[in-house]
mmCIF file of C-alpha atoms in Angstrom:
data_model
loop_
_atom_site.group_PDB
_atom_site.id
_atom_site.type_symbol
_atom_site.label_atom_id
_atom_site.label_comp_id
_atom_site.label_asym_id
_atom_site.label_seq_id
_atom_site.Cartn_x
_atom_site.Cartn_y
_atom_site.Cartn_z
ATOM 1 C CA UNK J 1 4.058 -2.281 3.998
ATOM 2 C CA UNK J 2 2.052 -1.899 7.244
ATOM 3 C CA UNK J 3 0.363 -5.650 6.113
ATOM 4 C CA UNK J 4 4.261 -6.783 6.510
ATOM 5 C CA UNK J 5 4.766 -5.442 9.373
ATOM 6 C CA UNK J 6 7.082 -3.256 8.475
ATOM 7 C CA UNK J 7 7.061 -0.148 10.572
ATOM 8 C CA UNK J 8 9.682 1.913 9.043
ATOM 9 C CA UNK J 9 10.493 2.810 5.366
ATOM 10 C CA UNK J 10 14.194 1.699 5.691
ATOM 11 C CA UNK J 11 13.291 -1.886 6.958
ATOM 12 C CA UNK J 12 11.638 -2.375 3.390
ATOM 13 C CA UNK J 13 14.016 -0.559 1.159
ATOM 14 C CA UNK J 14 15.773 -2.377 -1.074
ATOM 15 C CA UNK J 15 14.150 -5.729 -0.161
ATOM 16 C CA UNK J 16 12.506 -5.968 -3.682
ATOM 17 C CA UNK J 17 9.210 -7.417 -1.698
ATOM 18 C CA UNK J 18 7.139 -6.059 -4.509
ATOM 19 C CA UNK J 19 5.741 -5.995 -7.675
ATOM 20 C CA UNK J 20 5.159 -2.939 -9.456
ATOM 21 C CA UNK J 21 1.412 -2.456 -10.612
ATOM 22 C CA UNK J 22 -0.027 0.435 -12.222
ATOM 23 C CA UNK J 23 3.596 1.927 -13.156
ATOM 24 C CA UNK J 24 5.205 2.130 -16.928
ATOM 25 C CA UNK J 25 7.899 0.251 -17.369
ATOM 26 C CA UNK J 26 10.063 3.801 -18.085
ATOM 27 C CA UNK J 27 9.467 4.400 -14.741
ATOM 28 C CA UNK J 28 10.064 1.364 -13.179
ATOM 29 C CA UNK J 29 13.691 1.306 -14.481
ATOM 30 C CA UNK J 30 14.004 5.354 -13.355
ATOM 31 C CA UNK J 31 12.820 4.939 -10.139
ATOM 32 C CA UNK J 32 12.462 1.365 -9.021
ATOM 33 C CA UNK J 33 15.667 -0.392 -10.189
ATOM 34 C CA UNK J 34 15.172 -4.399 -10.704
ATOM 35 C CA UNK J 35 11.010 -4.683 -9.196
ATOM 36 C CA UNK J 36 8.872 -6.881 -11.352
ATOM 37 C CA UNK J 37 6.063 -5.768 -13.086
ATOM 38 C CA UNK J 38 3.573 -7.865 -15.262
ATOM 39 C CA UNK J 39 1.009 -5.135 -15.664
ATOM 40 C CA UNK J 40 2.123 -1.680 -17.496
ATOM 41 C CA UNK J 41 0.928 1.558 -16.464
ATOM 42 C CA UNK J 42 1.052 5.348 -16.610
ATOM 43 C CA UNK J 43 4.115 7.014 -17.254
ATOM 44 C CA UNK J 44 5.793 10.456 -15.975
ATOM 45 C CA UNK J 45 3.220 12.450 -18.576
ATOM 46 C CA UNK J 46 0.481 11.077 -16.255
ATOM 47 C CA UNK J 47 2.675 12.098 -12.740
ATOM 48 C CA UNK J 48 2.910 15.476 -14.625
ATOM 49 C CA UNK J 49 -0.479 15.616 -15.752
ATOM 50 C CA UNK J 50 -1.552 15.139 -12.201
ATOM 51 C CA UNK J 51 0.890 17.612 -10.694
ATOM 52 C CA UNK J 52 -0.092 20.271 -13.436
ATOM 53 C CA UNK J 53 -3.631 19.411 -12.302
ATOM 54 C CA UNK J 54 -2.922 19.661 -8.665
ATOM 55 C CA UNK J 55 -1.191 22.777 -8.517
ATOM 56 C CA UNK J 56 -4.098 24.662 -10.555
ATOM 57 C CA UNK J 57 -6.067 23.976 -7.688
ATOM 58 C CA UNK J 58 -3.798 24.599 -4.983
ATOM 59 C CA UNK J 59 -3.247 27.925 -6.969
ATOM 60 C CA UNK J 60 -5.620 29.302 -8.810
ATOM 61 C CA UNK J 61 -5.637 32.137 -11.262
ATOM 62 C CA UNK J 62 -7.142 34.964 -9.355
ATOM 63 C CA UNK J 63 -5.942 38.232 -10.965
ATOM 64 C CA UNK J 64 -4.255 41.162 -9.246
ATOM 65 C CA UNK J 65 -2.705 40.850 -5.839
ATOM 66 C CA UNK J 66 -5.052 40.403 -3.313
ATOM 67 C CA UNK J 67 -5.058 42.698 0.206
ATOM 68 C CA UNK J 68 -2.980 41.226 2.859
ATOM 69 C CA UNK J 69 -5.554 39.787 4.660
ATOM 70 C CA UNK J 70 -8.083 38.128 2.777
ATOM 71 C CA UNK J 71 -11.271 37.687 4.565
ATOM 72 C CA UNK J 72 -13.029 35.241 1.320
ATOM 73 C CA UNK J 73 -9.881 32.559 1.039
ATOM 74 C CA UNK J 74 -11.097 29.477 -0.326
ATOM 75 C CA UNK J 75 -9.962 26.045 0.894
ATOM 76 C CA UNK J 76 -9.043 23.411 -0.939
ATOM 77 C CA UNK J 77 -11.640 21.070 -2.464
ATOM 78 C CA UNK J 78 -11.900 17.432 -0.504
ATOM 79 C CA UNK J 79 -12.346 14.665 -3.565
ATOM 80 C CA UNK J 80 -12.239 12.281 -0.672
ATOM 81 C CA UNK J 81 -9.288 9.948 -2.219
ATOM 82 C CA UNK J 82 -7.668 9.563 1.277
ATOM 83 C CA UNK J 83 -10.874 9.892 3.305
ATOM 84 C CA UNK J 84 -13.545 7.777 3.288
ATOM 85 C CA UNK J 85 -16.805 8.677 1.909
ATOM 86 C CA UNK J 86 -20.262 6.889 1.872
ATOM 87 C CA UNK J 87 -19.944 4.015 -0.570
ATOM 88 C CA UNK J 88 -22.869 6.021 -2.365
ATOM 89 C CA UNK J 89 -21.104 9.216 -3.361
ATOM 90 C CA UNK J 90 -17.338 7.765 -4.301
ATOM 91 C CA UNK J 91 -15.817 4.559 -5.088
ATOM 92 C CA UNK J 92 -15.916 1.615 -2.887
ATOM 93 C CA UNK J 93 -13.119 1.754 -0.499
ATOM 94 C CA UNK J 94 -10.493 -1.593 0.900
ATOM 95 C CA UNK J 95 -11.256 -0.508 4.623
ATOM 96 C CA UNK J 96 -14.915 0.837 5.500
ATOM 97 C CA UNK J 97 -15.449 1.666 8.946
ATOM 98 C CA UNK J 98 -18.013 -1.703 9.155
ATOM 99 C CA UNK J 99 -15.609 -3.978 8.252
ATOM 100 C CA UNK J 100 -13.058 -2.143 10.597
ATOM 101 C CA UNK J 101 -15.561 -2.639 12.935
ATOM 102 C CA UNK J 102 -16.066 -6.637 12.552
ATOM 103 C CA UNK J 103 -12.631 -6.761 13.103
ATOM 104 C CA UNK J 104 -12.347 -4.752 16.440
ATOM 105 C CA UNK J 105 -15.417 -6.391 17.626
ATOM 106 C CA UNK J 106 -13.859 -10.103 17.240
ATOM 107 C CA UNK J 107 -10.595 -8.905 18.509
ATOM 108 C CA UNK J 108 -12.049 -7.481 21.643
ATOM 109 C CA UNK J 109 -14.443 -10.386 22.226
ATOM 110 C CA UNK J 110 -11.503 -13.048 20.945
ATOM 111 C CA UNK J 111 -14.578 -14.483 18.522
ATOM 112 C CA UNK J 112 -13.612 -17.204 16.189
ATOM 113 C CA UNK J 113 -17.559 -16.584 14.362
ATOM 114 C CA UNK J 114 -17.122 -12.706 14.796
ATOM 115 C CA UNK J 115 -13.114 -13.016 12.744
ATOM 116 C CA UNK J 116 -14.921 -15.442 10.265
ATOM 117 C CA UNK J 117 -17.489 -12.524 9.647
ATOM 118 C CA UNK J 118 -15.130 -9.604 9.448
ATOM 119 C CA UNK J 119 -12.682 -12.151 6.705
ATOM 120 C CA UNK J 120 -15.435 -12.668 4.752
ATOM 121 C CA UNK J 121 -16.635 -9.118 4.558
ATOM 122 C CA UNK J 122 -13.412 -7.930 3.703
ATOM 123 C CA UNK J 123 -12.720 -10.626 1.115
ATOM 124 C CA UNK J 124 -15.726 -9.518 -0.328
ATOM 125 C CA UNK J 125 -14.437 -5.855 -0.329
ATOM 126 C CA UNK J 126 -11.098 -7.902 -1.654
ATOM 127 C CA UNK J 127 -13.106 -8.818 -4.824
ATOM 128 C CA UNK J 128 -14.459 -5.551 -5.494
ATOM 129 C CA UNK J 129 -11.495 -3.219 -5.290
ATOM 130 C CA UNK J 130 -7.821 -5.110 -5.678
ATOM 131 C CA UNK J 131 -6.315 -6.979 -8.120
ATOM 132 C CA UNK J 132 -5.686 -9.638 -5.944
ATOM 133 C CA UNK J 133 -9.443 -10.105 -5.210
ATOM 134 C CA UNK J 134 -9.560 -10.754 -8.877
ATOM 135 C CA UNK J 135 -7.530 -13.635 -9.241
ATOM 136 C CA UNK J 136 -7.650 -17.385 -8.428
ATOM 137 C CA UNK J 137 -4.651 -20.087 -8.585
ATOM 138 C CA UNK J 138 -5.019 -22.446 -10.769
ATOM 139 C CA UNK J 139 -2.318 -24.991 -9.118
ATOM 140 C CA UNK J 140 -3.126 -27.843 -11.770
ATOM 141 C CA UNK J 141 -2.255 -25.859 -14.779
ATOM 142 C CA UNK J 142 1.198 -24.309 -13.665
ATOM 143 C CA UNK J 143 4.887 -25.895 -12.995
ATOM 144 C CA UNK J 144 7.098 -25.299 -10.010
ATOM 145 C CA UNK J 145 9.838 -22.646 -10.775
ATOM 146 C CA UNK J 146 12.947 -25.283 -11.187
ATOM 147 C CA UNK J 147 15.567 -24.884 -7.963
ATOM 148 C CA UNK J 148 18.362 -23.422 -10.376
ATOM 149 C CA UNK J 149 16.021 -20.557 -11.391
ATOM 150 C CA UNK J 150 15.396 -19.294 -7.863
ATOM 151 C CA UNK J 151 17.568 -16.969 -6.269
ATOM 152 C CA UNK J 152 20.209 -18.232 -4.117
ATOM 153 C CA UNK J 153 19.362 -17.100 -0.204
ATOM 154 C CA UNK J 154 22.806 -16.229 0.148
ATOM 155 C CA UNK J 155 21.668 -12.803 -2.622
ATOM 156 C CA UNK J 156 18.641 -12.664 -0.972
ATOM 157 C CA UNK J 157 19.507 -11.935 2.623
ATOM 158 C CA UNK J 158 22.345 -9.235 1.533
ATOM 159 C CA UNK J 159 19.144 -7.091 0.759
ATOM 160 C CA UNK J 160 17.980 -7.870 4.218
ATOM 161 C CA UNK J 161 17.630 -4.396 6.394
ATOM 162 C CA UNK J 162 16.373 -4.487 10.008
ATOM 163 C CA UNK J 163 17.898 -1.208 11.263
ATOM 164 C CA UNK J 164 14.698 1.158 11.405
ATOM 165 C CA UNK J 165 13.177 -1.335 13.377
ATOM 166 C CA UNK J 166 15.147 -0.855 16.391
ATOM 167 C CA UNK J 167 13.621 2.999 16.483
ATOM 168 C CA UNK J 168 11.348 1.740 19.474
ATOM 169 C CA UNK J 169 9.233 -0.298 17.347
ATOM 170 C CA UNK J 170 10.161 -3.702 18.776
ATOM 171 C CA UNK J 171 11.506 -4.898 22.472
ATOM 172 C CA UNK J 172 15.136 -5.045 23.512
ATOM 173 C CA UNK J 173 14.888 -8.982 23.537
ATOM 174 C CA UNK J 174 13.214 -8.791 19.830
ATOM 175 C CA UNK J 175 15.801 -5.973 18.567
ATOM 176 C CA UNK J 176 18.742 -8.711 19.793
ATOM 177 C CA UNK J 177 16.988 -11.684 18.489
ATOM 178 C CA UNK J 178 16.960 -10.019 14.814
ATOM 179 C CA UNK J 179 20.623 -8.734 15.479
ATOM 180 C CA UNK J 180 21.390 -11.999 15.787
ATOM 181 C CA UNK J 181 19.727 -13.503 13.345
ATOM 182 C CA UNK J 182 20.890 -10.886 10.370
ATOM 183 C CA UNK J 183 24.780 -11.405 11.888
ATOM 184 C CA UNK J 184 24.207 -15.404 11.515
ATOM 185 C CA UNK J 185 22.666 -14.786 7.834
ATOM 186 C CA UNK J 186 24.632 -12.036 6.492
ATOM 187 C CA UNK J 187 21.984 -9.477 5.938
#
């Protein structure tokens, strides 16, 4: 959502800006009420799996009772899902600190060779760990969606939310610009 610029959950709600990937089609229509998905996934026996899984760990089965103060407690074990790790001991992650890095650097210096580097690093990265990085258009073998099968902006823009982003993410002139905007559209 960040990628959107979104900065608040309730700017995106709703706004169907998604597709679903990774996610069973049970739970799509549970939880996520009209998204697209092309590609099935896990289902709720995998969320439970995982939360089964999750809370053995957070709670393990030690026995009796033990004293009120516990001198040996153990922490929880870091499988470094959230944090990154050298590319050696886990999988490859989207952002590694070097390609961070290229960015910052050609931001700071206002490069045009130093944001060419950083793109290309992190399309490489692109390849290697999205979807996305795995697909190409292929323009000449595909039709336009016909007018009458696209939804009508009118249906669009009544999904439109831009309340959360008036909780001192934006300037006063932006906030009134979009409150103009969403009165002159509908959303």
């Amino acid at each position: 959502m960040s990628k959107m610029g979104i900065s608040c959950l309730q700017s995106y709600k709703g706004a169907q800006l998604f597709q679903a990937i990774g996610l069973g089609k049970e739970v799509i229509t549970k939880c996520f009420t009209g998204c697209k998905s092309v590609l099935n996934g896990v289902g709720f026996d995998a969320f439970a799996q995982d939360a089964l899984e999750l809370h053995k760990i957070a709670y393990p089965s030690r026995g009796p009772l033990p004293p009120l103060v516990d001198e040996e407690v153990e922490e929880l074990q870091d499988v470094g899902e959230y944090h990154f790790r050298s590319i050696h001991e886990s999988e490859i992650h989207m952002n590694t600190p070097d390609v961070i890095y290229k960015l910052q650097e050609a931001a700071r210096t206002n490069s045009v060779d130093g944001y060419k580097l950083f793109a290309h690093w992190q399309n490489k990265v692109t390849e290697q760990t999205e979807i996305r990085g795995q697909l190409e258009f292929c323009l000449d073998e595909c039709e336009p969606v016909p007018l009458d099968e696209v939804e009508p902006a009118a249906e669009i823009v009544k999904r439109f939310c831009t309340g959360a982003a008036s909780l001192g993410s934006i300037s006063n002139e932006a906030h009134q610009a979009m409150a103009i905007a969403m009165n002159r559209v509908g959303g």
